[in-house]
């Protein structure tokens, strides 16, 4: 993956990022081929206890690969919410209410839902409804993206990255190469946890941006239809103690 400086800016242009062989009708093809089947994406896990390496599925399901940094193109991202009436204790139970756009769930509009308000969780501080953000990252030379589900404590980081590093430069997330790493943080109770942080490696050449725009549009036919799973909640449930009512003055709610 070579880079060169774009004259007039400090942002490097990555002109040979190895893209997958693209099918112009990928969304339609996948819908037809996967009819009646459940599609899943390799899921990246954020470690507990402030660990600094992601767990990524490899050839051996029992022994995932570990990577300190994920580098690739964000081909899709969007908020999801999930609520379980009973305290989550493991298993594959579907949520009692979920939203695939972070705006409307089974119970109605998320903004006005009683379970999506700060202080409604058992700890009296966080939300009973878990707000998450799915990020699909396509690594170089691969055809299917990884799925990284961000917990509430990483939402501000991706919001700042998209607003300040991408949109403010007139770019799109599918037109740049992003690197994701982890940093250790600590809540008021002294519990360590891991936050995802985002960096901009460079932007793609114009022809690759066009190709990735098509890829991004096509893959949404699959990424936007996946139900919220218990495995996603299992990861973010560890951080209930770190959820902060950003409107209380401690920090700011990114959304």
PDB file of C-alpha atoms in Angstrom:
ATOM      1  CA  UNK A   1       0.000   0.000   0.000  1.00  0.00           C
ATOM      2  CA  UNK A   2       1.941   2.998  -1.276  1.00  0.00           C
ATOM      3  CA  UNK A   3       1.165   6.588  -0.425  1.00  0.00           C
ATOM      4  CA  UNK A   4       2.050   9.949  -1.892  1.00  0.00           C
ATOM      5  CA  UNK A   5       1.438  13.468  -0.690  1.00  0.00           C
ATOM      6  CA  UNK A   6      -1.362  15.406  -2.315  1.00  0.00           C
ATOM      7  CA  UNK A   7       0.026  18.826  -3.242  1.00  0.00           C
ATOM      8  CA  UNK A   8      -1.458  21.608  -1.177  1.00  0.00           C
ATOM      9  CA  UNK A   9      -2.486  19.374   1.709  1.00  0.00           C
ATOM     10  CA  UNK A  10      -0.762  17.231   4.282  1.00  0.00           C
ATOM     11  CA  UNK A  11      -3.070  14.289   3.677  1.00  0.00           C
ATOM     12  CA  UNK A  12      -1.443  11.376   1.876  1.00  0.00           C
ATOM     13  CA  UNK A  13      -3.092   9.851  -1.168  1.00  0.00           C
ATOM     14  CA  UNK A  14      -3.103   6.052  -1.093  1.00  0.00           C
ATOM     15  CA  UNK A  15      -3.218   5.115  -4.748  1.00  0.00           C
ATOM     16  CA  UNK A  16      -2.802   1.351  -4.728  1.00  0.00           C
ATOM     17  CA  UNK A  17      -4.944   0.040  -1.890  1.00  0.00           C
ATOM     18  CA  UNK A  18      -5.830  -3.490  -2.997  1.00  0.00           C
ATOM     19  CA  UNK A  19      -9.591  -3.520  -3.458  1.00  0.00           C
ATOM     20  CA  UNK A  20     -11.739  -6.648  -3.775  1.00  0.00           C
ATOM     21  CA  UNK A  21     -13.028  -7.823  -7.130  1.00  0.00           C
ATOM     22  CA  UNK A  22     -16.238  -5.836  -7.286  1.00  0.00           C
ATOM     23  CA  UNK A  23     -19.591  -6.963  -8.594  1.00  0.00           C
ATOM     24  CA  UNK A  24     -21.722  -4.057  -9.799  1.00  0.00           C
ATOM     25  CA  UNK A  25     -24.833  -5.905  -8.658  1.00  0.00           C
ATOM     26  CA  UNK A  26     -23.345  -7.212  -5.427  1.00  0.00           C
ATOM     27  CA  UNK A  27     -26.379  -6.336  -3.316  1.00  0.00           C
ATOM     28  CA  UNK A  28     -28.780  -8.108  -5.653  1.00  0.00           C
ATOM     29  CA  UNK A  29     -26.454 -11.081  -6.085  1.00  0.00           C
ATOM     30  CA  UNK A  30     -26.049 -11.543  -2.328  1.00  0.00           C
ATOM     31  CA  UNK A  31     -29.795 -11.210  -1.756  1.00  0.00           C
ATOM     32  CA  UNK A  32     -30.474 -13.945  -4.295  1.00  0.00           C
ATOM     33  CA  UNK A  33     -27.693 -16.312  -3.231  1.00  0.00           C
ATOM     34  CA  UNK A  34     -28.341 -15.877   0.501  1.00  0.00           C
ATOM     35  CA  UNK A  35     -32.129 -16.113   0.307  1.00  0.00           C
ATOM     36  CA  UNK A  36     -33.300 -18.017   3.380  1.00  0.00           C
ATOM     37  CA  UNK A  37     -29.797 -18.100   4.865  1.00  0.00           C
ATOM     38  CA  UNK A  38     -28.226 -16.019   7.615  1.00  0.00           C
ATOM     39  CA  UNK A  39     -25.183 -14.006   6.668  1.00  0.00           C
ATOM     40  CA  UNK A  40     -22.642 -13.191   9.338  1.00  0.00           C
ATOM     41  CA  UNK A  41     -19.536 -11.050   9.287  1.00  0.00           C
ATOM     42  CA  UNK A  42     -16.305 -11.730  11.204  1.00  0.00           C
ATOM     43  CA  UNK A  43     -16.768  -9.952  14.519  1.00  0.00           C
ATOM     44  CA  UNK A  44     -13.979  -8.018  16.170  1.00  0.00           C
ATOM     45  CA  UNK A  45     -13.971  -8.129  19.960  1.00  0.00           C
ATOM     46  CA  UNK A  46     -12.781  -5.343  22.220  1.00  0.00           C
ATOM     47  CA  UNK A  47     -11.007  -6.843  25.247  1.00  0.00           C
ATOM     48  CA  UNK A  48     -12.081  -6.299  28.831  1.00  0.00           C
ATOM     49  CA  UNK A  49      -9.956  -4.804  31.577  1.00  0.00           C
ATOM     50  CA  UNK A  50      -8.275  -2.178  29.428  1.00  0.00           C
ATOM     51  CA  UNK A  51      -6.562  -4.575  27.013  1.00  0.00           C
ATOM     52  CA  UNK A  52      -4.883  -3.031  23.985  1.00  0.00           C
ATOM     53  CA  UNK A  53      -5.333  -5.774  21.370  1.00  0.00           C
ATOM     54  CA  UNK A  54      -8.433  -6.646  19.372  1.00  0.00           C
ATOM     55  CA  UNK A  55      -9.551 -10.248  18.977  1.00  0.00           C
ATOM     56  CA  UNK A  56     -10.206 -11.111  15.330  1.00  0.00           C
ATOM     57  CA  UNK A  57     -11.545 -14.464  14.091  1.00  0.00           C
ATOM     58  CA  UNK A  58      -8.877 -16.567  12.390  1.00  0.00           C
ATOM     59  CA  UNK A  59      -8.589 -20.072  11.007  1.00  0.00           C
ATOM     60  CA  UNK A  60      -9.072 -21.605  14.468  1.00  0.00           C
ATOM     61  CA  UNK A  61     -12.359 -20.481  16.079  1.00  0.00           C
ATOM     62  CA  UNK A  62     -11.023 -21.356  19.525  1.00  0.00           C
ATOM     63  CA  UNK A  63      -7.891 -19.242  19.117  1.00  0.00           C
ATOM     64  CA  UNK A  64      -8.646 -15.839  17.590  1.00  0.00           C
ATOM     65  CA  UNK A  65      -5.917 -13.650  16.188  1.00  0.00           C
ATOM     66  CA  UNK A  66      -4.917 -10.566  18.134  1.00  0.00           C
ATOM     67  CA  UNK A  67      -4.143  -7.247  16.509  1.00  0.00           C
ATOM     68  CA  UNK A  68      -3.223  -3.942  18.130  1.00  0.00           C
ATOM     69  CA  UNK A  69      -4.474  -2.020  15.118  1.00  0.00           C
ATOM     70  CA  UNK A  70      -7.085  -2.528  12.415  1.00  0.00           C
ATOM     71  CA  UNK A  71      -6.391  -0.709   9.144  1.00  0.00           C
ATOM     72  CA  UNK A  72      -8.940  -0.524   6.358  1.00  0.00           C
ATOM     73  CA  UNK A  73     -11.871   1.304   4.802  1.00  0.00           C
ATOM     74  CA  UNK A  74     -15.097   1.943   6.695  1.00  0.00           C
ATOM     75  CA  UNK A  75     -17.666   0.720   4.180  1.00  0.00           C
ATOM     76  CA  UNK A  76     -20.665   1.159   6.458  1.00  0.00           C
ATOM     77  CA  UNK A  77     -21.464   2.334   9.974  1.00  0.00           C
ATOM     78  CA  UNK A  78     -24.666   3.040  11.855  1.00  0.00           C
ATOM     79  CA  UNK A  79     -26.147   3.070  15.383  1.00  0.00           C
ATOM     80  CA  UNK A  80     -28.048   0.152  16.872  1.00  0.00           C
ATOM     81  CA  UNK A  81     -29.904  -0.101  20.178  1.00  0.00           C
ATOM     82  CA  UNK A  82     -30.907  -3.142  22.214  1.00  0.00           C
ATOM     83  CA  UNK A  83     -32.899  -3.624  25.404  1.00  0.00           C
ATOM     84  CA  UNK A  84     -33.452  -6.738  27.525  1.00  0.00           C
ATOM     85  CA  UNK A  85     -36.136  -6.601  30.229  1.00  0.00           C
ATOM     86  CA  UNK A  86     -34.220  -9.018  32.434  1.00  0.00           C
ATOM     87  CA  UNK A  87     -30.593  -8.501  33.354  1.00  0.00           C
ATOM     88  CA  UNK A  88     -28.456 -10.129  30.719  1.00  0.00           C
ATOM     89  CA  UNK A  89     -26.872 -13.338  32.002  1.00  0.00           C
ATOM     90  CA  UNK A  90     -25.514 -14.907  28.823  1.00  0.00           C
ATOM     91  CA  UNK A  91     -27.041 -17.100  26.175  1.00  0.00           C
ATOM     92  CA  UNK A  92     -28.516 -16.151  22.830  1.00  0.00           C
ATOM     93  CA  UNK A  93     -31.812 -14.619  23.899  1.00  0.00           C
ATOM     94  CA  UNK A  94     -32.993 -11.979  21.446  1.00  0.00           C
ATOM     95  CA  UNK A  95     -33.517  -8.492  22.873  1.00  0.00           C
ATOM     96  CA  UNK A  96     -37.030  -7.538  23.919  1.00  0.00           C
ATOM     97  CA  UNK A  97     -36.625  -4.384  21.854  1.00  0.00           C
ATOM     98  CA  UNK A  98     -34.024  -3.434  19.273  1.00  0.00           C
ATOM     99  CA  UNK A  99     -33.422  -0.750  16.680  1.00  0.00           C
ATOM    100  CA  UNK A 100     -31.350  -1.105  13.516  1.00  0.00           C
ATOM    101  CA  UNK A 101     -31.013   2.630  13.004  1.00  0.00           C
ATOM    102  CA  UNK A 102     -30.846   3.965  16.555  1.00  0.00           C
ATOM    103  CA  UNK A 103     -34.007   5.967  15.892  1.00  0.00           C
ATOM    104  CA  UNK A 104     -36.985   3.636  16.018  1.00  0.00           C
ATOM    105  CA  UNK A 105     -37.321   0.279  17.762  1.00  0.00           C
ATOM    106  CA  UNK A 106     -39.999  -2.280  18.490  1.00  0.00           C
ATOM    107  CA  UNK A 107     -41.328  -0.064  21.282  1.00  0.00           C
ATOM    108  CA  UNK A 108     -41.513   3.062  19.094  1.00  0.00           C
ATOM    109  CA  UNK A 109     -39.237   6.121  18.696  1.00  0.00           C
ATOM    110  CA  UNK A 110     -35.973   5.626  20.596  1.00  0.00           C
ATOM    111  CA  UNK A 111     -35.561   9.263  21.602  1.00  0.00           C
ATOM    112  CA  UNK A 112     -38.738   9.208  23.693  1.00  0.00           C
ATOM    113  CA  UNK A 113     -38.480   5.644  25.000  1.00  0.00           C
ATOM    114  CA  UNK A 114     -38.391   5.388  28.782  1.00  0.00           C
ATOM    115  CA  UNK A 115     -35.634   2.757  28.607  1.00  0.00           C
ATOM    116  CA  UNK A 116     -33.387   4.992  26.520  1.00  0.00           C
ATOM    117  CA  UNK A 117     -33.043   7.647  29.214  1.00  0.00           C
ATOM    118  CA  UNK A 118     -30.055   8.152  31.489  1.00  0.00           C
ATOM    119  CA  UNK A 119     -30.507   6.734  34.967  1.00  0.00           C
ATOM    120  CA  UNK A 120     -32.887   3.930  33.933  1.00  0.00           C
ATOM    121  CA  UNK A 121     -30.383   1.070  34.274  1.00  0.00           C
ATOM    122  CA  UNK A 122     -29.997  -0.897  37.495  1.00  0.00           C
ATOM    123  CA  UNK A 123     -26.924   1.123  38.443  1.00  0.00           C
ATOM    124  CA  UNK A 124     -29.009   4.303  38.378  1.00  0.00           C
ATOM    125  CA  UNK A 125     -26.510   6.047  36.073  1.00  0.00           C
ATOM    126  CA  UNK A 126     -26.527   4.494  32.619  1.00  0.00           C
ATOM    127  CA  UNK A 127     -29.321   3.592  30.215  1.00  0.00           C
ATOM    128  CA  UNK A 128     -31.405   0.432  30.392  1.00  0.00           C
ATOM    129  CA  UNK A 129     -31.211   0.385  26.587  1.00  0.00           C
ATOM    130  CA  UNK A 130     -27.724  -0.224  25.270  1.00  0.00           C
ATOM    131  CA  UNK A 131     -26.678   2.261  22.577  1.00  0.00           C
ATOM    132  CA  UNK A 132     -24.028   0.817  20.245  1.00  0.00           C
ATOM    133  CA  UNK A 133     -22.514   1.649  16.866  1.00  0.00           C
ATOM    134  CA  UNK A 134     -21.654  -0.894  14.195  1.00  0.00           C
ATOM    135  CA  UNK A 135     -18.571  -0.221  12.078  1.00  0.00           C
ATOM    136  CA  UNK A 136     -17.760  -2.403   9.055  1.00  0.00           C
ATOM    137  CA  UNK A 137     -14.086  -2.241   8.108  1.00  0.00           C
ATOM    138  CA  UNK A 138     -12.735  -3.673   4.851  1.00  0.00           C
ATOM    139  CA  UNK A 139      -9.074  -4.577   5.138  1.00  0.00           C
ATOM    140  CA  UNK A 140      -6.752  -4.543   2.166  1.00  0.00           C
ATOM    141  CA  UNK A 141      -7.039  -7.576  -0.114  1.00  0.00           C
ATOM    142  CA  UNK A 142     -10.205  -8.904   1.558  1.00  0.00           C
ATOM    143  CA  UNK A 143     -13.695  -9.084   0.090  1.00  0.00           C
ATOM    144  CA  UNK A 144     -15.853  -9.047   3.224  1.00  0.00           C
ATOM    145  CA  UNK A 145     -15.509  -6.483   6.006  1.00  0.00           C
ATOM    146  CA  UNK A 146     -14.956  -7.046   9.697  1.00  0.00           C
ATOM    147  CA  UNK A 147     -17.725  -5.998  12.071  1.00  0.00           C
ATOM    148  CA  UNK A 148     -16.655  -3.921  15.054  1.00  0.00           C
ATOM    149  CA  UNK A 149     -19.495  -3.056  17.443  1.00  0.00           C
ATOM    150  CA  UNK A 150     -18.593  -0.052  19.543  1.00  0.00           C
ATOM    151  CA  UNK A 151     -19.823   0.271  23.133  1.00  0.00           C
ATOM    152  CA  UNK A 152     -21.188   3.570  24.477  1.00  0.00           C
ATOM    153  CA  UNK A 153     -17.795   4.639  25.804  1.00  0.00           C
ATOM    154  CA  UNK A 154     -16.318   4.716  22.281  1.00  0.00           C
ATOM    155  CA  UNK A 155     -19.134   6.640  20.591  1.00  0.00           C
ATOM    156  CA  UNK A 156     -17.651  10.080  21.163  1.00  0.00           C
ATOM    157  CA  UNK A 157     -14.363   8.962  19.619  1.00  0.00           C
ATOM    158  CA  UNK A 158     -15.912   7.860  16.337  1.00  0.00           C
ATOM    159  CA  UNK A 159     -18.229  10.883  16.250  1.00  0.00           C
ATOM    160  CA  UNK A 160     -15.253  13.230  16.598  1.00  0.00           C
ATOM    161  CA  UNK A 161     -13.272  11.297  13.991  1.00  0.00           C
ATOM    162  CA  UNK A 162     -16.040  11.390  11.399  1.00  0.00           C
ATOM    163  CA  UNK A 163     -16.910  15.035  11.996  1.00  0.00           C
ATOM    164  CA  UNK A 164     -13.443  16.543  12.426  1.00  0.00           C
ATOM    165  CA  UNK A 165     -11.218  14.342  10.282  1.00  0.00           C
ATOM    166  CA  UNK A 166     -13.575  13.178   7.518  1.00  0.00           C
ATOM    167  CA  UNK A 167     -16.617  15.371   6.895  1.00  0.00           C
ATOM    168  CA  UNK A 168     -14.853  18.659   7.637  1.00  0.00           C
ATOM    169  CA  UNK A 169     -12.356  17.826   4.843  1.00  0.00           C
ATOM    170  CA  UNK A 170     -15.078  17.085   2.329  1.00  0.00           C
ATOM    171  CA  UNK A 171     -14.341  13.358   2.476  1.00  0.00           C
ATOM    172  CA  UNK A 172     -16.404  10.239   3.036  1.00  0.00           C
ATOM    173  CA  UNK A 173     -15.573   7.332   5.326  1.00  0.00           C
ATOM    174  CA  UNK A 174     -15.475   4.925   2.355  1.00  0.00           C
ATOM    175  CA  UNK A 175     -12.962   7.194   0.592  1.00  0.00           C
ATOM    176  CA  UNK A 176     -10.200   7.067   3.193  1.00  0.00           C
ATOM    177  CA  UNK A 177      -8.086   4.492   4.971  1.00  0.00           C
ATOM    178  CA  UNK A 178      -8.816   4.420   8.696  1.00  0.00           C
ATOM    179  CA  UNK A 179      -6.780   2.910  11.491  1.00  0.00           C
ATOM    180  CA  UNK A 180      -8.452   1.793  14.707  1.00  0.00           C
ATOM    181  CA  UNK A 181      -6.559   1.118  17.914  1.00  0.00           C
ATOM    182  CA  UNK A 182      -7.319   0.861  21.621  1.00  0.00           C
ATOM    183  CA  UNK A 183      -6.462   2.927  24.661  1.00  0.00           C
ATOM    184  CA  UNK A 184      -6.937   2.155  28.319  1.00  0.00           C
ATOM    185  CA  UNK A 185      -9.399   4.273  30.274  1.00  0.00           C
ATOM    186  CA  UNK A 186     -10.689   4.142  33.836  1.00  0.00           C
ATOM    187  CA  UNK A 187     -14.093   4.927  35.277  1.00  0.00           C
ATOM    188  CA  UNK A 188     -14.842   6.770  38.492  1.00  0.00           C
ATOM    189  CA  UNK A 189     -14.846   3.469  40.375  1.00  0.00           C
ATOM    190  CA  UNK A 190     -11.303   2.644  39.285  1.00  0.00           C
ATOM    191  CA  UNK A 191     -12.320  -0.044  36.779  1.00  0.00           C
ATOM    192  CA  UNK A 192     -10.172  -0.231  33.654  1.00  0.00           C
ATOM    193  CA  UNK A 193     -11.769  -0.600  30.235  1.00  0.00           C
ATOM    194  CA  UNK A 194     -10.761  -0.236  26.580  1.00  0.00           C
ATOM    195  CA  UNK A 195     -11.783   2.576  24.257  1.00  0.00           C
ATOM    196  CA  UNK A 196     -11.563   2.407  20.475  1.00  0.00           C
ATOM    197  CA  UNK A 197      -9.742   5.369  18.921  1.00  0.00           C
ATOM    198  CA  UNK A 198      -9.658   6.302  15.244  1.00  0.00           C
ATOM    199  CA  UNK A 199      -6.951   7.781  13.041  1.00  0.00           C
ATOM    200  CA  UNK A 200      -6.766   8.842   9.390  1.00  0.00           C
ATOM    201  CA  UNK A 201      -4.011   7.148   7.371  1.00  0.00           C
ATOM    202  CA  UNK A 202      -4.769   8.801   4.028  1.00  0.00           C
ATOM    203  CA  UNK A 203      -7.334   9.149   1.295  1.00  0.00           C
ATOM    204  CA  UNK A 204      -7.902   6.903  -1.698  1.00  0.00           C
ATOM    205  CA  UNK A 205      -7.267   7.889  -5.298  1.00  0.00           C
ATOM    206  CA  UNK A 206     -10.322   9.200  -7.140  1.00  0.00           C
ATOM    207  CA  UNK A 207     -10.987   5.999  -9.105  1.00  0.00           C
ATOM    208  CA  UNK A 208     -10.802   3.930  -5.932  1.00  0.00           C
ATOM    209  CA  UNK A 209     -13.192   6.284  -4.143  1.00  0.00           C
ATOM    210  CA  UNK A 210     -15.739   5.688  -6.902  1.00  0.00           C
ATOM    211  CA  UNK A 211     -15.254   1.930  -6.655  1.00  0.00           C
ATOM    212  CA  UNK A 212     -15.638   1.956  -2.873  1.00  0.00           C
ATOM    213  CA  UNK A 213     -18.757   4.138  -3.087  1.00  0.00           C
ATOM    214  CA  UNK A 214     -20.338   1.392  -5.207  1.00  0.00           C
ATOM    215  CA  UNK A 215     -19.095  -1.307  -2.846  1.00  0.00           C
ATOM    216  CA  UNK A 216     -20.442   0.568   0.168  1.00  0.00           C
ATOM    217  CA  UNK A 217     -23.841   1.014  -1.424  1.00  0.00           C
ATOM    218  CA  UNK A 218     -24.016  -2.643  -2.394  1.00  0.00           C
ATOM    219  CA  UNK A 219     -22.942  -4.061   0.958  1.00  0.00           C
ATOM    220  CA  UNK A 220     -25.628  -2.106   2.821  1.00  0.00           C
ATOM    221  CA  UNK A 221     -28.207  -4.553   1.489  1.00  0.00           C
ATOM    222  CA  UNK A 222     -26.586  -7.039   3.874  1.00  0.00           C
ATOM    223  CA  UNK A 223     -25.191  -4.961   6.731  1.00  0.00           C
ATOM    224  CA  UNK A 224     -28.416  -3.052   7.383  1.00  0.00           C
ATOM    225  CA  UNK A 225     -30.538  -6.186   7.743  1.00  0.00           C
ATOM    226  CA  UNK A 226     -28.642  -8.019  10.489  1.00  0.00           C
ATOM    227  CA  UNK A 227     -30.554  -8.328  13.752  1.00  0.00           C
ATOM    228  CA  UNK A 228     -28.825  -7.211  16.923  1.00  0.00           C
ATOM    229  CA  UNK A 229     -27.296 -10.291  18.500  1.00  0.00           C
ATOM    230  CA  UNK A 230     -26.537 -11.300  22.048  1.00  0.00           C
ATOM    231  CA  UNK A 231     -22.861 -11.613  21.132  1.00  0.00           C
ATOM    232  CA  UNK A 232     -22.749  -7.879  20.469  1.00  0.00           C
ATOM    233  CA  UNK A 233     -24.425  -7.152  23.790  1.00  0.00           C
ATOM    234  CA  UNK A 234     -22.074  -9.473  25.643  1.00  0.00           C
ATOM    235  CA  UNK A 235     -19.201  -7.232  24.633  1.00  0.00           C
ATOM    236  CA  UNK A 236     -20.823  -3.931  25.511  1.00  0.00           C
ATOM    237  CA  UNK A 237     -22.510  -5.211  28.685  1.00  0.00           C
ATOM    238  CA  UNK A 238     -19.119  -5.265  30.393  1.00  0.00           C
ATOM    239  CA  UNK A 239     -19.056  -1.493  30.182  1.00  0.00           C
ATOM    240  CA  UNK A 240     -22.289  -0.702  32.012  1.00  0.00           C
ATOM    241  CA  UNK A 241     -20.237   0.691  34.862  1.00  0.00           C
ATOM    242  CA  UNK A 242     -18.441   3.006  32.449  1.00  0.00           C
ATOM    243  CA  UNK A 243     -21.569   4.439  30.801  1.00  0.00           C
ATOM    244  CA  UNK A 244     -21.704   8.113  31.699  1.00  0.00           C
ATOM    245  CA  UNK A 245     -24.631  10.466  31.506  1.00  0.00           C
ATOM    246  CA  UNK A 246     -22.749  12.924  29.327  1.00  0.00           C
ATOM    247  CA  UNK A 247     -25.414  15.536  29.884  1.00  0.00           C
ATOM    248  CA  UNK A 248     -24.722  15.512  33.622  1.00  0.00           C
ATOM    249  CA  UNK A 249     -21.496  17.459  33.141  1.00  0.00           C
ATOM    250  CA  UNK A 250     -18.927  14.643  33.247  1.00  0.00           C
ATOM    251  CA  UNK A 251     -18.524  14.412  29.466  1.00  0.00           C
ATOM    252  CA  UNK A 252     -20.686  15.090  26.438  1.00  0.00           C
ATOM    253  CA  UNK A 253     -23.102  12.632  24.863  1.00  0.00           C
ATOM    254  CA  UNK A 254     -21.750  12.244  21.296  1.00  0.00           C
ATOM    255  CA  UNK A 255     -25.229  11.904  19.828  1.00  0.00           C
TER     256      UNK A 255
END
